[in-house]
Tab-separated table of C-alpha atoms and ligand atoms in Angstrom:
chain	number	residue	atom	x	y	z
A	1	MET	CA	-179.212	198.346	-98.126
A	2	ASN	CA	-176.537	198.025	-100.822
A	3	TYR	CA	-175.703	194.778	-102.654
A	4	GLU	CA	-172.705	193.941	-100.480
A	5	THR	CA	-174.601	194.347	-97.188
A	6	ARG	CA	-177.540	192.307	-98.497
A	7	MET	CA	-175.170	189.531	-99.634
A	8	ARG	CA	-173.432	189.409	-96.277
A	9	ALA	CA	-176.860	188.856	-94.642
A	10	LYS	CA	-177.779	186.184	-97.218
A	11	ALA	CA	-174.450	184.405	-96.717
A	12	ASP	CA	-174.887	184.496	-92.924
A	13	ALA	CA	-178.287	182.825	-93.290
A	14	LEU	CA	-176.780	180.100	-95.521
A	15	ILE	CA	-173.928	179.560	-93.069
A	16	GLN	CA	-176.482	179.181	-90.266
A	17	LYS	CA	-178.316	176.509	-92.272
A	18	GLY	CA	-175.073	174.863	-93.441
A	19	HIS	CA	-176.719	174.212	-96.812
A	20	ALA	CA	-176.419	175.876	-100.212
A	21	LEU	CA	-177.077	175.098	-103.855
A	22	VAL	CA	-174.117	176.662	-105.655
A	23	LEU	CA	-173.811	177.445	-109.347
A	24	GLY	CA	-170.195	177.016	-110.498
A	25	VAL	CA	-168.669	178.770	-113.517
A	26	GLU	CA	-165.335	177.918	-115.138
A	27	SER	CA	-163.667	179.675	-118.100
A	28	SER	CA	-159.951	179.842	-117.244
A	29	CYS	CA	-158.594	178.073	-120.333
A	30	ASP	CA	-160.210	176.101	-123.147
A	31	GLU	CA	-163.290	174.660	-121.461
A	32	THR	CA	-166.415	176.653	-120.681
A	33	ALA	CA	-168.352	174.974	-117.892
A	34	VAL	CA	-171.372	175.577	-115.671
A	35	ALA	CA	-172.515	173.197	-112.929
A	36	VAL	CA	-174.837	172.938	-109.951
A	37	VAL	CA	-173.567	171.352	-106.719
A	38	GLU	CA	-175.475	170.852	-103.482
A	39	ASP	CA	-173.660	171.435	-100.194
A	40	GLY	CA	-170.236	171.180	-101.831
A	41	ARG	CA	-170.575	167.422	-102.250
A	42	LEU	CA	-173.520	166.425	-104.412
A	43	GLU	CA	-173.149	166.923	-108.161
A	44	ARG	CA	-176.540	167.940	-109.516
A	45	SER	CA	-175.300	168.845	-112.990
A	46	CYS	CA	-172.141	169.261	-115.025
A	47	ALA	CA	-172.321	171.104	-118.368
A	48	ILE	CA	-169.113	171.540	-120.362
A	49	ALA	CA	-168.284	172.928	-123.812
A	50	SER	CA	-164.784	172.008	-124.893
A	51	GLN	CA	-162.890	174.155	-127.387
A	52	ILE	CA	-160.167	171.551	-127.892
A	53	ASP	CA	-161.041	170.753	-131.515
A	54	THR	CA	-160.673	174.421	-132.475
A	55	HIS	CA	-157.369	174.983	-130.648
A	56	ALA	CA	-155.984	171.676	-131.974
A	57	LEU	CA	-155.903	173.313	-135.426
A	58	TYR	CA	-153.278	175.724	-134.054
A	59	GLY	CA	-151.344	173.222	-131.928
A	60	GLY	CA	-152.264	174.964	-128.659
A	61	VAL	CA	-154.698	177.352	-127.002
A	62	VAL	CA	-155.160	180.668	-128.840
A	63	PRO	CA	-156.220	183.097	-126.067
A	64	GLU	CA	-158.317	185.446	-128.215
A	65	ILE	CA	-160.276	182.548	-129.732
A	66	ALA	CA	-160.750	181.058	-126.256
A	67	SER	CA	-162.342	184.276	-124.919
A	68	ARG	CA	-164.722	184.584	-127.855
A	69	MET	CA	-165.800	180.967	-127.606
A	70	HIS	CA	-166.456	181.307	-123.858
A	71	VAL	CA	-168.790	184.247	-124.555
A	72	GLU	CA	-170.753	182.197	-127.093
A	73	ALA	CA	-170.947	179.039	-124.997
A	74	ILE	CA	-171.795	180.308	-121.553
A	75	ASP	CA	-175.534	181.206	-121.807
A	76	PRO	CA	-176.615	177.859	-123.334
A	77	LEU	CA	-174.505	176.052	-120.706
A	78	LEU	CA	-176.421	177.791	-117.908
A	79	ASP	CA	-179.726	176.478	-119.337
A	80	GLN	CA	-178.221	173.021	-119.718
A	81	ALA	CA	-176.851	172.975	-116.158
A	82	LEU	CA	-180.166	174.107	-114.643
A	83	ASP	CA	-182.160	171.618	-116.754
A	84	GLN	CA	-179.884	168.712	-115.838
A	85	ALA	CA	-180.149	169.622	-112.159
A	86	GLY	CA	-183.938	169.986	-112.406
A	87	VAL	CA	-183.845	173.436	-110.818
A	88	SER	CA	-184.456	177.029	-111.857
A	89	LEU	CA	-182.349	180.108	-111.202
A	90	SER	CA	-184.530	180.990	-108.227
A	91	ASP	CA	-183.362	177.778	-106.479
A	92	ILE	CA	-179.686	178.811	-106.699
A	93	ASP	CA	-178.210	180.225	-103.466
A	94	ALA	CA	-174.841	181.548	-104.690
A	95	VAL	CA	-172.615	181.916	-107.765
A	96	ALA	CA	-168.984	180.729	-107.659
A	97	VAL	CA	-166.604	181.613	-110.475
A	98	THR	CA	-162.954	180.855	-111.254
A	99	CYS	CA	-161.066	184.158	-110.934
A	100	GLY	CA	-157.536	182.776	-111.544
A	101	PRO	CA	-155.023	181.499	-112.419
A	102	GLY	CA	-155.525	181.215	-116.180
A	103	LEU	CA	-155.722	183.242	-119.370
A	104	VAL	CA	-156.770	186.777	-118.515
A	105	GLY	CA	-159.277	187.244	-121.336
A	106	ALA	CA	-160.787	183.810	-120.793
A	107	LEU	CA	-161.105	184.390	-117.039
A	108	LEU	CA	-162.681	187.800	-117.594
A	109	THR	CA	-165.550	186.373	-119.643
A	110	GLY	CA	-166.567	184.058	-116.792
A	111	VAL	CA	-165.947	186.628	-114.064
A	112	SER	CA	-167.996	189.388	-115.731
A	113	TRP	CA	-170.764	186.972	-116.628
A	114	ALA	CA	-170.942	185.640	-113.052
A	115	LYS	CA	-170.901	189.158	-111.600
A	116	SER	CA	-173.808	190.222	-113.823
A	117	LEU	CA	-175.776	187.119	-112.891
A	118	ALA	CA	-175.106	187.535	-109.170
A	119	TYR	CA	-176.079	191.217	-109.266
A	120	ALA	CA	-179.193	190.683	-111.392
A	121	ARG	CA	-180.441	187.775	-109.240
A	122	ASP	CA	-179.293	189.253	-105.922
A	123	LEU	CA	-177.043	186.280	-105.164
A	124	PRO	CA	-173.775	186.115	-103.191
A	125	LEU	CA	-170.697	185.939	-105.445
A	126	ILE	CA	-167.649	183.808	-104.654
A	127	GLY	CA	-164.271	183.990	-106.412
A	128	VAL	CA	-162.568	180.585	-106.644
A	129	ASN	CA	-158.912	179.753	-107.219
A	130	HIS	CA	-158.794	177.256	-110.106
A	131	ILE	CA	-156.205	175.058	-108.366
A	132	GLU	CA	-158.305	174.955	-105.215
A	133	GLY	CA	-161.137	173.941	-107.528
A	134	HIS	CA	-159.137	170.964	-108.789
A	135	VAL	CA	-158.470	169.821	-105.203
A	136	SER	CA	-162.207	170.126	-104.437
A	137	ALA	CA	-163.170	167.680	-107.213
A	138	ASN	CA	-162.218	165.114	-104.574
A	139	TYR	CA	-164.954	166.334	-102.197
A	140	VAL	CA	-167.588	165.545	-104.814
A	141	ALA	CA	-166.027	162.227	-105.790
A	142	HIS	CA	-165.435	161.086	-102.199
A	143	PRO	CA	-168.091	162.235	-99.709
A	144	ASP	CA	-166.034	160.677	-96.890
A	145	LEU	CA	-162.873	162.689	-97.627
A	146	THR	CA	-162.307	165.579	-95.206
A	147	PRO	CA	-159.143	167.572	-94.455
A	148	PRO	CA	-156.389	167.059	-93.475
A	149	PHE	CA	-154.925	165.287	-96.510
A	150	VAL	CA	-152.157	165.784	-99.021
A	151	CYS	CA	-153.092	166.458	-102.634
A	152	LEU	CA	-151.026	166.228	-105.800
A	153	VAL	CA	-152.380	168.771	-108.289
A	154	ALA	CA	-150.977	168.202	-111.777
A	155	SER	CA	-152.472	169.839	-114.844
A	156	GLY	CA	-151.532	171.690	-118.012
A	157	GLY	CA	-150.608	174.821	-116.084
A	158	HIS	CA	-149.746	173.637	-112.556
A	159	SER	CA	-147.898	170.956	-110.630
A	160	HIS	CA	-148.157	171.279	-106.870
A	161	ILE	CA	-148.163	169.131	-103.790
A	162	VAL	CA	-150.273	170.731	-101.075
A	163	LEU	CA	-151.259	169.853	-97.550
A	164	VAL	CA	-154.959	170.644	-97.165
A	165	GLN	CA	-155.063	171.536	-93.483
A	166	ARG	CA	-158.717	172.605	-93.351
A	167	TYR	CA	-161.253	173.521	-96.026
A	168	GLY	CA	-159.651	176.440	-97.862
A	169	GLU	CA	-156.400	176.286	-95.874
A	170	TYR	CA	-153.352	175.007	-97.716
A	171	ARG	CA	-149.665	174.600	-97.099
A	172	LEU	CA	-147.544	174.300	-100.214
A	173	LEU	CA	-145.167	171.336	-99.838
A	174	GLY	CA	-143.692	171.317	-103.327
A	175	GLN	CA	-144.192	172.553	-106.867
A	176	THR	CA	-142.645	172.514	-110.301
A	177	THR	CA	-139.634	174.749	-110.753
A	178	ASP	CA	-140.311	175.094	-114.490
A	179	ASP	CA	-142.887	173.397	-116.756
A	180	ALA	CA	-146.114	171.826	-115.531
A	181	ALA	CA	-146.485	168.058	-115.931
A	182	GLY	CA	-149.315	168.376	-118.477
A	183	GLU	CA	-147.281	170.851	-120.486
A	184	ALA	CA	-144.416	168.332	-120.665
A	185	PHE	CA	-146.836	165.610	-121.818
A	186	ASP	CA	-148.255	167.919	-124.492
A	187	LYS	CA	-144.847	169.020	-125.802
A	188	VAL	CA	-143.402	165.499	-126.003
A	189	ALA	CA	-146.615	164.296	-127.652
A	190	ARG	CA	-146.128	166.927	-130.316
A	191	VAL	CA	-142.762	165.414	-131.244
A	192	LEU	CA	-144.587	162.134	-131.813
A	193	GLY	CA	-147.037	163.916	-134.100
A	194	ILE	CA	-149.898	163.612	-131.602
A	195	PRO	CA	-152.336	166.567	-131.864
A	196	TYR	CA	-152.963	169.021	-128.978
A	197	PRO	CA	-153.596	168.294	-126.141
A	198	GLY	CA	-151.291	165.316	-126.421
A	199	GLY	CA	-151.481	164.047	-122.822
A	200	PRO	CA	-154.551	161.780	-123.121
A	201	LEU	CA	-153.491	160.290	-126.484
A	202	LEU	CA	-149.894	159.788	-125.378
A	203	ASP	CA	-151.273	157.969	-122.332
A	204	LYS	CA	-153.346	155.675	-124.558
A	205	LEU	CA	-150.410	154.954	-126.841
A	206	ALA	CA	-148.152	154.268	-123.850
A	207	GLU	CA	-150.500	151.532	-122.607
A	208	GLU	CA	-149.285	149.346	-125.498
A	209	GLY	CA	-145.608	150.313	-125.304
A	210	ASP	CA	-142.488	148.990	-123.589
A	211	GLU	CA	-141.477	151.496	-120.929
A	212	ARG	CA	-137.921	150.089	-120.728
A	213	ALA	CA	-137.227	150.627	-124.423
A	214	TYR	CA	-135.732	154.122	-124.034
A	215	HIS	CA	-133.731	155.678	-121.226
A	216	PHE	CA	-134.545	159.224	-120.234
A	217	PRO	CA	-132.863	161.230	-117.474
A	218	ARG	CA	-134.423	161.417	-114.018
A	219	PRO	CA	-134.880	165.095	-113.207
A	220	VAL	CA	-133.150	166.257	-110.033
A	221	THR	CA	-134.474	169.157	-107.965
A	222	GLN	CA	-133.222	170.946	-104.872
A	223	GLY	CA	-136.498	170.967	-102.967
A	224	LYS	CA	-137.414	167.499	-101.687
A	225	TYR	CA	-140.965	167.697	-103.040
A	226	ASP	CA	-140.326	169.955	-106.032
A	227	PHE	CA	-140.523	168.835	-109.645
A	228	SER	CA	-138.665	169.805	-112.781
A	229	PHE	CA	-139.899	168.716	-116.184
A	230	SER	CA	-138.139	171.111	-118.503
A	231	GLY	CA	-134.811	169.194	-118.596
A	232	LEU	CA	-136.540	165.866	-119.171
A	233	LYS	CA	-138.743	167.357	-121.887
A	234	THR	CA	-135.719	168.892	-123.665
A	235	ALA	CA	-133.677	165.673	-123.377
A	236	VAL	CA	-136.561	163.656	-124.820
A	237	ILE	CA	-137.119	166.103	-127.681
A	238	ASN	CA	-133.371	166.340	-128.484
A	239	GLN	CA	-132.998	162.568	-128.464
A	240	ALA	CA	-135.940	162.299	-130.875
A	241	HIS	CA	-134.319	164.771	-133.250
A	242	ARG	CA	-130.956	162.983	-133.004
A	243	LEU	CA	-132.513	159.649	-133.899
A	244	GLU	CA	-134.409	161.282	-136.719
A	245	MET	CA	-131.168	162.717	-138.179
A	246	MET	CA	-129.528	159.307	-137.937
A	247	GLY	CA	-132.467	157.847	-139.818
A	248	THR	CA	-133.438	155.637	-136.859
A	249	PRO	CA	-137.223	155.492	-136.588
A	250	ILE	CA	-138.744	156.065	-133.152
A	251	VAL	CA	-141.147	153.419	-131.920
A	252	ALA	CA	-143.849	155.856	-130.826
A	253	LYS	CA	-145.611	153.569	-128.353
A	254	ASP	CA	-142.326	152.642	-126.613
A	255	TRP	CA	-141.233	156.269	-126.625
A	256	ALA	CA	-144.554	157.325	-125.074
A	257	ALA	CA	-144.366	154.535	-122.462
A	258	SER	CA	-140.767	155.359	-121.457
A	259	PHE	CA	-141.492	159.074	-121.144
A	260	ARG	CA	-144.719	158.471	-119.219
A	261	ARG	CA	-142.839	156.200	-116.814
A	262	SER	CA	-140.273	158.957	-116.037
A	263	VAL	CA	-142.926	161.597	-115.349
A	264	VAL	CA	-145.186	159.299	-113.362
A	265	ASP	CA	-142.390	157.946	-111.143
A	266	LEU	CA	-141.380	161.480	-110.285
A	267	LEU	CA	-144.928	162.628	-109.498
A	268	ALA	CA	-145.950	159.527	-107.567
A	269	ASP	CA	-142.733	159.178	-105.539
A	270	LYS	CA	-142.731	162.829	-104.478
A	271	ALA	CA	-146.440	162.867	-103.667
A	272	VAL	CA	-146.200	159.718	-101.555
A	273	SER	CA	-143.123	160.865	-99.634
A	274	ALA	CA	-144.624	164.353	-99.087
A	275	ALA	CA	-147.715	162.697	-97.622
A	276	THR	CA	-145.912	160.228	-95.369
A	277	ASP	CA	-143.293	162.779	-94.219
A	278	SER	CA	-145.997	165.271	-93.270
A	279	GLY	CA	-147.782	162.635	-91.205
A	280	ALA	CA	-150.851	162.538	-93.455
A	281	THR	CA	-152.807	159.314	-93.720
A	282	ARG	CA	-154.609	160.266	-96.923
A	283	LEU	CA	-153.338	161.195	-100.354
A	284	ALA	CA	-155.524	162.639	-103.117
A	285	ALA	CA	-154.777	163.666	-106.688
A	286	ALA	CA	-156.350	166.254	-108.973
A	287	GLY	CA	-155.933	168.079	-112.295
A	288	GLY	CA	-155.850	166.825	-115.884
A	289	VAL	CA	-152.704	164.732	-115.401
A	290	ALA	CA	-154.458	162.846	-112.576
A	291	ALA	CA	-156.468	161.264	-115.426
A	292	ASN	CA	-153.261	159.513	-116.523
A	293	SER	CA	-153.763	155.747	-116.317
A	294	LEU	CA	-150.267	154.911	-115.074
A	295	LEU	CA	-150.219	157.757	-112.533
A	296	ARG	CA	-153.511	156.506	-111.109
A	297	ARG	CA	-152.202	152.944	-110.807
A	298	GLU	CA	-148.892	154.046	-109.295
A	299	LEU	CA	-150.413	156.440	-106.767
A	300	VAL	CA	-152.618	153.641	-105.507
A	301	ARG	CA	-149.820	151.040	-105.530
A	302	LYS	CA	-147.097	153.180	-103.972
A	303	GLY	CA	-149.481	155.094	-101.706
A	304	GLU	CA	-151.073	151.965	-100.263
A	305	ALA	CA	-147.663	150.322	-99.834
A	306	ALA	CA	-146.728	153.346	-97.710
A	307	GLY	CA	-149.892	152.915	-95.608
A	308	LEU	CA	-151.856	155.764	-97.201
A	309	LYS	CA	-155.492	155.756	-98.236
A	310	VAL	CA	-155.544	157.056	-101.814
A	311	PHE	CA	-158.363	159.137	-103.337
A	312	LEU	CA	-158.719	159.817	-107.059
A	313	PRO	CA	-161.546	161.726	-108.726
A	314	PRO	CA	-163.081	160.037	-111.793
A	315	LYS	CA	-161.196	161.077	-114.934
A	316	ARG	CA	-163.959	163.437	-116.084
A	317	LEU	CA	-163.596	165.473	-112.860
A	318	CYS	CA	-159.784	165.609	-113.171
A	319	THR	CA	-159.869	167.822	-116.272
A	320	ASP	CA	-161.443	171.285	-116.170
A	321	ASN	CA	-165.093	171.415	-115.116
A	322	ALA	CA	-167.377	173.624	-113.040
A	323	VAL	CA	-168.446	170.986	-110.495
A	324	MET	CA	-165.103	171.429	-108.754
A	325	ILE	CA	-165.542	175.236	-108.787
A	326	ALA	CA	-169.017	175.011	-107.234
A	327	SER	CA	-167.669	172.657	-104.551
A	328	ALA	CA	-164.759	174.956	-103.668
A	329	GLY	CA	-167.233	177.869	-103.769
A	330	PHE	CA	-169.468	176.187	-101.187
A	331	TYR	CA	-166.619	175.906	-98.673
A	332	ARG	CA	-165.555	179.515	-99.309
A	333	LEU	CA	-169.174	180.582	-98.775
A	334	MET	CA	-169.385	178.619	-95.512
A	335	ALA	CA	-166.214	180.427	-94.377
A	336	GLY	CA	-167.917	183.759	-95.164
A	337	ASN	CA	-165.416	184.394	-97.930
A	338	LEU	CA	-167.475	186.442	-100.423
A	339	ALA	CA	-166.289	188.419	-103.417
A	340	SER	CA	-167.473	191.937	-104.103
A	341	LEU	CA	-168.634	193.285	-107.453
A	342	ASP	CA	-165.144	194.586	-108.182
A	343	LEU	CA	-163.865	190.986	-108.411
A	344	ASN	CA	-161.246	190.913	-111.147
A	345	ALA	CA	-159.510	188.187	-113.142
A	346	LEU	CA	-156.219	187.260	-111.442
A	347	PRO	CA	-154.246	185.397	-114.143
A	348	ALA	CA	-151.183	184.678	-112.005
A	349	ILE	CA	-152.759	184.116	-108.578
A	350	SER	CA	-150.948	181.461	-106.533
A	351	MET	CA	-152.433	178.442	-104.798
A	352	LEU	CA	-152.420	180.029	-101.374
A	353	GLU	CA	-154.389	183.196	-102.155
B	401	KG4	O1	-156.722	170.386	-115.538
B	401	KG4	P1	-156.709	170.559	-116.995
B	401	KG4	O2	-157.944	170.152	-117.774
B	401	KG4	O3	-156.407	172.046	-117.389
B	401	KG4	C1	-155.500	172.867	-116.687
B	401	KG4	O4	-155.879	173.404	-115.631
B	401	KG4	O5	-154.369	172.980	-117.204
B	401	KG4	O6	-155.431	169.751	-117.532
B	401	KG4	C2	-155.141	169.647	-118.899
B	401	KG4	C3	-153.821	168.949	-119.024
B	401	KG4	C4	-153.296	168.893	-120.458
B	401	KG4	O7	-151.925	169.220	-120.459
B	401	KG4	C5	-153.522	167.441	-120.837
B	401	KG4	O8	-152.621	166.967	-121.803
B	401	KG4	C6	-153.309	166.751	-119.514
B	401	KG4	O9	-153.925	167.606	-118.560
B	401	KG4	N1	-153.936	165.420	-119.478
B	401	KG4	C7	-153.232	164.273	-119.398
B	401	KG4	C8	-154.172	163.219	-119.462
B	401	KG4	N2	-155.422	163.772	-119.562
B	401	KG4	C9	-155.256	165.122	-119.574
B	401	KG4	N3	-151.908	164.056	-119.284
B	401	KG4	C10	-151.487	162.781	-119.223
B	401	KG4	N4	-152.342	161.713	-119.282
B	401	KG4	C11	-153.680	161.891	-119.393
B	401	KG4	N5	-154.492	160.842	-119.447
B	402	ZN	ZN1	-157.359	172.998	-114.676
């Protein structure tokens, strides 16, 4: 029996039982992560090595450095994840790995590593869409959350509003037409002299600022649930340069607060109306930007005012991790959705693939 036939039989047995201990692997950008999750819901371990300090020296992610650092970090992270979970490799039922979207070289390190492990240990392999992974962080954080629900996914590379119809079945309701929300945060932070990735620090600074101090344009988009951040970002950056030329100092905390308010209003208003218009009763959020303090407060405030139950993962599960990949992998496994050994990195894969 070849590997693929054996894996199909193994997966069928796991589907019959409805249980699986899944090892998740994430390497799509600047975090290497390995985690163990039981039945898609119970976090047994979460090991992460962040490369942020290295990339901060260059003001952004350097793809070649990212790939090399993933290769160095991944083996020790496996030991750490197994230790934390109190299990050995022989207890693992399947390996789930992010196959896209992301940086091609970075993705390839995780994908080839996971393929080798799955082949060597005779384990089913599952390819996971990174954005689907972000959505699935909510399954671990909220054991009572089941589809259908609407999810706002906002990170450094993506800004989407999706209707999760069933596990693994999504309808795209809206998305950014240009920059991602996190990207806009990072670029505006740079103007304020905040090091990469600027989002979290800008958020902290904004907590002390006056959000009415500066007026920034409200981006307009054609699609009712689409976003556009590029115009806002450019307006904010141009205004900063204009003030600088006039010798007028920018009050960084007020600037950060005013910008954060514009982005958050846009994200929260669109997410809430997408949820209510589609008849959903539950709204979730995911991705690095879902760690934003004001966005979290506003999603709860506006969502609850609209009669929605709002679900937010803890901040540590909003940014990249492998717990979310293992969770998404479990539901793909239960749907019989296995990858073969020719699984490749898919840097530009969309949410719905
Ligand atoms: O999900 P993530 O870790 O990686 C991607 O898949 O892109 O998201 C990282 C992004 C960065 O742009 C970072 O600045 C942003 O999420 N981010 C935040 C906050 N925490 C992380 N943006 C605004 N406020 C935050 N608190
Ligand atoms: Zn991400």
